[in-house]
Short mmCIF file of C-alpha atoms in Angstrom, two decimals:
data_model
loop_
_atom_site.label_atom_id
_atom_site.label_comp_id
_atom_site.label_asym_id
_atom_site.label_seq_id
_atom_site.Cartn_x
_atom_site.Cartn_y
_atom_site.Cartn_z
CA MET Z 158 3.91 8.04 -25.31
CA TYR Z 159 2.45 7.02 -22.16
CA ASN Z 160 3.40 9.28 -19.56
CA PRO Z 161 2.17 8.17 -16.24
CA LEU Z 162 3.23 11.86 -14.78
CA LEU Z 163 1.45 13.61 -16.82
CA ARG Z 164 -1.52 11.65 -16.43
CA LYS Z 165 -1.23 12.07 -12.85
CA LEU Z 166 -0.59 14.98 -12.78
CA SER Z 167 -3.71 16.36 -15.11
CA ARG Z 168 -5.36 15.46 -12.29
CA ALA Z 169 -4.27 17.83 -10.40
CA ILE Z 170 -4.53 20.84 -12.68
CA ASP Z 171 -5.17 21.94 -16.67
CA LEU Z 172 -1.94 21.40 -17.67
CA THR Z 173 -1.00 23.74 -20.64
CA ALA Z 174 0.83 21.74 -24.12
CA GLU Z 175 4.42 23.96 -22.83
CA ASP Z 176 4.17 22.01 -19.56
CA GLU Z 177 3.17 18.48 -21.35
CA LYS Z 178 5.76 19.26 -23.59
CA LEU Z 179 8.55 19.92 -20.53
CA LEU Z 180 6.91 16.35 -18.56
CA ASN Z 181 7.16 14.59 -21.51
CA GLU Z 182 10.87 15.37 -22.04
CA VAL Z 183 11.50 14.44 -17.92
CA ILE Z 184 10.72 11.37 -18.36
CA GLY Z 185 12.85 10.59 -22.03
CA VAL Z 186 15.57 8.77 -20.03
CA GLN Z 187 14.32 5.42 -18.07
CA ARG Z 188 16.77 3.27 -17.30
CA GLY Z 189 15.36 -0.76 -16.09
CA VAL Z 190 15.75 -1.85 -12.27
CA GLU Z 191 15.46 -5.58 -11.40
CA ALA Z 192 12.58 -6.75 -9.14
CA ARG Z 193 13.21 -6.15 -5.46
CA GLN Z 194 16.18 -3.58 -5.75
CA ASP Z 195 16.63 -0.73 -3.47
CA ILE Z 196 16.58 2.45 -6.20
CA ILE Z 197 17.84 4.74 -2.50
CA GLN Z 198 19.13 3.61 0.77
CA GLU Z 199 18.23 5.69 4.14
CA GLY Z 200 21.08 8.04 4.58
CA ASP Z 201 21.77 8.13 1.33
CA ARG Z 202 21.86 12.24 -0.19
CA PRO Z 203 21.05 11.42 -3.71
CA GLU Z 204 21.87 14.21 -6.55
CA GLU Z 205 18.86 13.05 -8.92
CA VAL Z 206 14.95 12.55 -8.07
CA HIS Z 207 14.05 9.15 -9.12
CA LEU Z 208 10.64 9.23 -10.73
CA ILE Z 209 8.66 5.46 -11.51
CA VAL Z 210 7.47 5.21 -14.84
CA GLN Z 211 7.02 1.57 -14.71
CA GLY Z 212 6.23 -1.25 -12.32
CA PHE Z 213 6.02 -1.15 -8.19
CA ALA Z 214 8.31 0.04 -5.48
CA CYS Z 215 7.58 0.66 -1.73
CA ARG Z 216 8.85 3.05 0.95
CA TYR Z 217 10.17 1.20 3.78
CA LYS Z 218 11.83 1.47 7.41
CA LEU Z 219 13.94 -1.27 8.75
CA LEU Z 220 13.39 -2.49 12.46
CA PRO Z 221 16.66 -3.35 14.37
CA ASN Z 222 15.20 -6.39 14.12
CA GLY Z 223 15.78 -6.39 10.73
CA GLU Z 224 11.98 -6.28 10.54
CA ARG Z 225 10.56 -3.93 7.46
CA GLN Z 226 7.69 -2.21 7.64
CA ILE Z 227 6.14 -0.65 4.03
CA VAL Z 228 5.09 2.42 4.06
CA ALA Z 229 3.69 2.94 0.52
CA ILE Z 230 3.18 1.83 -2.51
CA LEU Z 231 4.39 3.35 -5.18
CA ILE Z 232 3.06 3.25 -8.71
CA PRO Z 233 3.76 4.95 -11.89
CA GLY Z 234 4.16 8.49 -12.09
CA ASP Z 235 4.93 8.63 -8.26
CA PHE Z 236 8.24 10.63 -7.19
CA CYS Z 237 9.85 8.31 -4.79
CA ASP Z 238 12.47 11.37 -3.27
CA LEU Z 239 10.55 14.46 -4.35
CA HIS Z 240 11.31 16.15 -1.18
CA VAL Z 241 15.22 15.65 -2.01
CA ALA Z 242 15.58 18.16 -3.56
CA ILE Z 243 14.90 20.16 -0.46
CA LEU Z 244 15.43 17.71 2.68
CA GLY Z 245 18.92 16.59 2.97
CA GLU Z 246 19.51 12.76 2.79
CA MET Z 247 17.38 9.75 2.90
CA ASP Z 248 14.82 8.80 6.12
CA HIS Z 249 13.71 5.82 4.29
CA GLY Z 250 14.34 3.55 1.65
CA ILE Z 251 12.84 2.81 -1.38
CA ALA Z 252 12.94 -0.38 -3.11
CA THR Z 253 11.01 -2.30 -6.53
CA LEU Z 254 8.91 -4.97 -5.90
CA SER Z 255 8.23 -5.55 -9.78
CA ARG Z 256 10.69 -4.76 -12.63
CA CYS Z 257 10.63 -1.14 -12.95
CA LYS Z 258 11.73 1.76 -15.18
CA VAL Z 259 12.79 4.73 -13.54
CA VAL Z 260 13.55 8.28 -14.51
CA HIS Z 261 16.43 10.40 -12.97
CA ILE Z 262 15.73 13.28 -12.65
CA PRO Z 263 18.70 16.38 -11.45
CA ARG Z 264 17.98 18.53 -9.02
CA LYS Z 265 18.00 21.38 -10.95
CA THR Z 266 15.54 20.43 -13.37
CA ILE Z 267 13.00 20.12 -10.61
CA ASP Z 268 14.43 23.56 -9.31
CA GLU Z 269 13.97 24.90 -12.79
CA LEU Z 270 10.38 23.53 -13.13
CA THR Z 271 9.52 24.81 -10.15
CA ARG Z 272 11.00 27.97 -10.67
CA ASN Z 273 9.29 29.13 -13.58
CA HIS Z 274 6.31 26.96 -14.36
CA PRO Z 275 4.16 27.94 -11.85
CA ARG Z 276 0.97 25.12 -12.96
CA ILE Z 277 3.88 22.29 -12.53
CA THR Z 278 4.69 23.67 -9.21
CA HIS Z 279 0.73 23.26 -7.65
CA ALA Z 280 1.04 19.87 -9.52
CA LEU Z 281 3.98 18.74 -7.46
CA TRP Z 282 2.31 20.35 -4.20
CA TRP Z 283 -0.63 18.59 -4.76
CA ALA Z 284 1.16 15.20 -5.17
CA THR Z 285 3.40 15.93 -2.27
CA LEU Z 286 -0.04 16.81 -0.90
CA VAL Z 287 -1.70 13.75 -1.49
CA ASP Z 288 1.46 11.41 -0.56
CA GLU Z 289 0.94 13.01 3.33
CA GLY Z 290 -3.22 12.12 3.07
CA ILE Z 291 -1.96 8.48 2.17
CA LEU Z 292 0.23 7.72 4.78
CA ARG Z 293 -2.30 9.80 7.32
CA GLU Z 294 -5.10 6.88 5.84
CA TRP Z 295 -2.07 4.28 6.73
CA ILE Z 296 -1.46 5.48 9.82
CA THR Z 297 -5.34 5.00 10.71
CA ASN Z 298 -5.49 1.96 8.97
CA LEU Z 299 -2.41 0.14 11.16
CA GLY Z 300 -3.65 1.17 14.57
CA ARG Z 301 -7.06 0.94 14.34
CA LYS Z 302 -8.04 -1.32 11.36
CA PRO Z 303 -8.62 -5.18 11.42
CA ALA Z 304 -6.63 -6.46 8.98
CA GLU Z 305 -8.98 -8.30 6.77
CA ARG Z 306 -10.40 -4.67 6.48
CA HIS Z 307 -7.14 -2.98 6.63
CA ILE Z 308 -6.08 -5.39 3.17
CA ALA Z 309 -9.42 -4.70 1.61
CA SER Z 310 -8.51 -1.26 2.15
CA LEU Z 311 -5.38 -1.21 0.96
CA MET Z 312 -6.99 -2.95 -2.52
CA CYS Z 313 -9.34 -0.42 -2.81
CA GLU Z 314 -7.15 2.45 -2.56
CA LEU Z 315 -4.79 0.70 -5.42
CA TYR Z 316 -7.48 0.24 -7.44
CA LEU Z 317 -8.24 3.75 -7.61
CA ARG Z 318 -5.19 4.93 -7.75
CA LEU Z 319 -4.06 2.44 -10.90
CA LYS Z 320 -7.81 3.19 -12.34
CA SER Z 321 -6.34 7.48 -11.97
CA ILE Z 322 -3.42 6.61 -14.63
CA GLY Z 323 -4.91 4.45 -16.69
CA LEU Z 324 -4.01 0.93 -15.57
CA VAL Z 325 -6.82 -0.95 -14.82
CA SER Z 326 -8.38 -2.89 -17.21
CA ASP Z 327 -11.62 -5.03 -16.66
CA HIS Z 328 -11.73 -4.55 -13.08
CA THR Z 329 -7.83 -6.24 -12.90
CA PHE Z 330 -4.59 -4.89 -12.47
CA GLU Z 331 -1.22 -5.86 -11.66
CA LEU Z 332 0.04 -6.65 -7.89
CA PRO Z 333 3.46 -8.17 -8.06
CA MET Z 334 3.14 -7.80 -3.89
CA THR Z 335 4.08 -11.42 -2.00
CA GLN Z 336 2.57 -12.66 0.98
CA GLN Z 337 5.63 -11.40 3.23
CA GLU Z 338 5.43 -7.54 1.59
CA VAL Z 339 1.61 -7.60 1.85
CA ALA Z 340 2.33 -8.71 5.98
CA ASP Z 341 5.25 -5.92 5.72
CA ALA Z 342 2.91 -3.15 4.33
CA VAL Z 343 0.20 -4.18 6.84
CA GLY Z 344 2.04 -4.76 9.95
CA ILE Z 345 1.00 -8.35 10.40
CA SER Z 346 2.77 -11.58 10.64
CA ILE Z 347 2.68 -13.52 7.25
CA VAL Z 348 0.77 -16.31 9.13
CA HIS Z 349 -1.99 -14.04 9.35
CA ALA Z 350 -1.49 -12.05 5.83
CA ASN Z 351 -2.30 -15.56 3.99
CA ARG Z 352 -5.09 -16.15 6.44
CA MET Z 353 -6.72 -12.62 4.78
CA LEU Z 354 -5.92 -13.41 1.94
CA ALA Z 355 -7.69 -16.67 1.93
CA GLU Z 356 -11.04 -14.98 3.25
CA LEU Z 357 -11.09 -12.06 1.25
CA ARG Z 358 -10.87 -14.46 -1.68
CA GLU Z 359 -13.43 -16.76 -0.16
CA ARG Z 360 -15.65 -13.96 0.44
CA GLY Z 361 -15.92 -13.33 -3.23
CA LEU Z 362 -14.59 -9.83 -3.50
CA VAL Z 363 -11.11 -9.97 -4.82
CA ALA Z 364 -9.90 -13.34 -7.03
CA PHE Z 365 -5.98 -13.45 -7.41
CA GLN Z 366 -4.78 -14.77 -10.82
CA GLY Z 367 -1.12 -15.06 -10.78
CA ARG Z 368 -0.26 -11.92 -10.04
CA ARG Z 369 -3.10 -10.06 -10.82
CA VAL Z 370 -5.79 -8.90 -8.68
CA ARG Z 371 -9.44 -8.76 -10.02
CA ILE Z 372 -11.62 -7.07 -8.33
CA THR Z 373 -15.35 -8.75 -8.41
CA ASP Z 374 -17.32 -5.52 -7.61
CA ILE Z 375 -15.57 -2.58 -6.30
CA ASP Z 376 -18.90 -0.96 -4.41
CA GLU Z 377 -19.12 -4.42 -2.20
CA LEU Z 378 -15.20 -4.19 -1.04
CA VAL Z 379 -15.23 -0.64 -0.26
CA ALA Z 380 -18.24 -1.57 2.20
CA PHE Z 381 -16.45 -4.40 3.47
CA ALA Z 382 -13.66 -1.88 3.79
CA GLY Z 383 -14.99 0.67 5.42
CA PHE Z 384 -13.44 2.50 2.61
CA ASN Z 385 -13.37 6.93 1.73
CA GLN Z 386 -11.21 7.49 -0.89
CA ASN Z 387 -11.49 11.00 -0.11
CA TYR Z 388 -7.73 11.53 1.34
CA LEU Z 389 -7.23 10.10 -1.99
CA HIS Z 390 -8.22 13.26 -3.36
CA LEU Z 391 -9.32 12.48 -7.15
CA THR Z 392 -11.45 15.55 -7.31
CA ARG Z 393 -10.41 19.12 -7.90
CA ARG Z 394 -11.33 21.60 -5.39
CA ASN Z 395 -12.62 23.45 -7.65
CA ASN Z 396 -15.00 21.05 -9.19
CA PRO Z 397 -18.93 21.78 -8.87
CA GLU Z 398 -19.46 17.80 -8.42
CA ASN Z 399 -17.44 17.48 -5.85
CA GLY Z 400 -20.13 18.93 -3.31
CA GLN Z 401 -17.76 20.34 -0.50
CA ARG Z 402 -19.15 23.20 1.90
CA ILE Z 403 -17.54 26.23 0.58
CA VAL Z 404 -16.79 28.52 3.85
CA HIS Z 405 -16.52 31.88 3.03
CA ASP Z 406 -14.95 33.05 6.13
CA GLN Z 407 -16.52 36.62 7.08
CA GLY Z 408 -15.89 35.88 10.84
CA ARG Z 409 -19.46 36.01 13.02
CA GLU Z 410 -21.12 39.07 10.51
CA GLN Z 411 -22.95 36.34 8.74
CA GLY Z 412 -26.39 35.03 10.38
CA THR Z 413 -26.15 36.37 14.35
CA MET B 218 14.68 -23.76 1.98
CA PRO B 219 11.38 -25.99 2.73
CA LEU B 220 7.77 -25.02 2.21
CA TYR B 221 5.22 -25.37 5.52
CA TYR B 222 1.95 -25.03 5.25
CA PHE B 223 -0.16 -23.26 8.13
CA ASP B 224 -3.58 -24.69 9.18
CA VAL B 225 -5.73 -22.04 11.18
CA LEU B 226 -8.27 -23.36 13.51
CA ASP B 227 -10.04 -20.18 14.26
CA GLY B 228 -13.14 -21.88 17.06
CA GLU B 229 -14.93 -23.89 14.68
CA ARG B 230 -13.41 -22.70 11.47
CA PHE B 231 -10.96 -24.31 9.84
CA ILE B 232 -8.90 -22.19 7.28
CA ARG B 233 -6.44 -24.20 5.21
CA ASP B 234 -3.61 -22.83 3.86
CA GLU B 235 -2.75 -23.59 0.38
CA THR B 236 0.44 -21.38 -0.30
CA GLY B 237 3.15 -22.00 2.13
CA HIS B 238 5.59 -20.45 3.88
CA GLU B 239 9.20 -21.52 3.52
CA CYS B 240 11.08 -21.92 7.06
CA ALA B 241 14.55 -22.80 7.58
CA ASP B 242 13.91 -25.28 10.76
CA VAL B 243 12.03 -26.04 13.35
CA ALA B 244 12.51 -22.60 15.07
CA ALA B 245 11.63 -20.74 12.85
CA ILE B 246 8.22 -22.61 12.14
CA ARG B 247 7.45 -21.55 15.96
CA ARG B 248 8.68 -18.32 15.45
CA ALA B 249 6.39 -17.82 12.31
CA ALA B 250 3.31 -19.87 14.08
CA ILE B 251 3.72 -18.40 17.40
CA GLU B 252 3.74 -14.61 16.51
CA SER B 253 0.41 -15.29 13.81
CA LEU B 254 -2.14 -16.02 16.82
CA PRO B 255 -1.93 -12.24 18.96
CA GLY B 256 -2.58 -10.58 15.58
CA MET B 257 -5.09 -13.16 14.36
CA ALA B 258 -6.79 -13.04 18.04
CA SER B 259 -7.01 -9.35 18.44
CA ASP B 260 -9.62 -9.29 15.18
CA VAL B 261 -11.60 -11.26 16.61
CA MET B 262 -12.16 -10.91 20.17
CA PRO B 263 -13.78 -9.90 22.11
CA ASP B 264 -16.89 -11.68 20.77
CA GLY B 265 -17.54 -13.61 23.67
CA ASP B 266 -15.50 -15.13 26.83
CA ARG B 267 -14.40 -17.96 24.91
CA HIS B 268 -12.77 -18.35 22.21
CA SER B 269 -9.32 -20.22 20.57
CA ILE B 270 -7.14 -20.17 17.57
CA ALA B 271 -4.98 -22.71 16.88
CA VAL B 272 -2.27 -22.56 13.77
CA LYS B 273 -1.63 -25.92 13.03
CA VAL B 274 1.51 -26.12 10.35
CA ARG B 275 1.54 -29.32 7.69
CA ASP B 276 5.04 -30.28 6.17
CA GLY B 277 4.92 -31.09 2.41
CA ASP B 278 3.83 -34.70 2.62
CA GLY B 279 0.73 -32.89 5.09
CA VAL B 280 2.03 -34.43 8.35
CA TYR B 281 1.56 -32.15 11.06
CA VAL B 282 4.50 -30.99 12.57
CA TYR B 283 4.14 -28.08 14.98
CA GLU B 284 1.06 -26.78 16.39
CA ALA B 285 0.65 -23.25 18.53
CA ALA B 286 -2.91 -22.06 20.03
CA LEU B 287 -3.96 -19.67 21.98
CA THR B 288 -7.22 -19.34 24.39
CA LEU B 289 -8.95 -17.01 25.94
CA ASN B 290 -10.98 -17.78 29.17
CA ALA B 291 -13.02 -15.19 30.57
CA GLY B 292 -15.67 -14.39 33.33
CA PRO B 293 -16.36 -13.29 36.42
CA VAL B 294 -14.51 -14.53 39.88
CA ASP B 295 -17.14 -16.57 41.51
CA ARG B 296 -17.32 -16.23 44.81
#
């Protein structure tokens, strides 16, 4: 059985056979949700945590004038509302972008997993921290990146996230977003989004085939977008290949 | 709702809209055209002291029905 949650969490830590069995049980009962439906609304106090196992969804905030800002794109393996196991009510809504399969996990199952399975707890914590990293990147892009490079960055992000759970083949992935939804994610008008998507296509960086996107040359797209994948934390901390500077915190004793 | 096409004339560059965007009435066309201009302008300016961006809206028959433009004119004050 394809288990995107297992694929995703295995990025963070080596899970045991027992952990894997538990995570397969967690996604046992899946429910279909049609495209462009709310899974949860702002103000809801869900008793279950929702996990996307198929399709695309988004986190969004509604503004008083009815406009929408999409603040995250959720793909298979992503929790909609893990924090609601701890926080009270939803401070944003979650809606499907395509037809989705969603798993409802009772809060007590999350409690049980985190209390008794330290590797799963570590991986869930990792997933939450990565979500925060993505949010920081989105804030930076929203505030400072020209729209065309911002959209290119979004394509790089989706490419790498989908690739990490095995949903990219031949440099192509599903992208069931309308132009309005891209505009809502990038914080620009629909006419502007339409034009920028056309320019990316004209530059030969991406090709749109219906609801699929083909990345012509990921290195070129990364360079154009000014994209740095570090915020996705796809390389483990203890991997010697990730080339990070190790800091031994021994004050001034060394080197002085 | 009928589809309208929002072509953009950015300086000398013409970018034809092949996708279109649904608008209920002239007010919706006006809003979509005008609200797109500041964002597009901030992507390209400053690139000089003169720049003009226009949105020209076509209906399904290819007839232009609306136009909005934003122009930058900058320079020192003549004394």
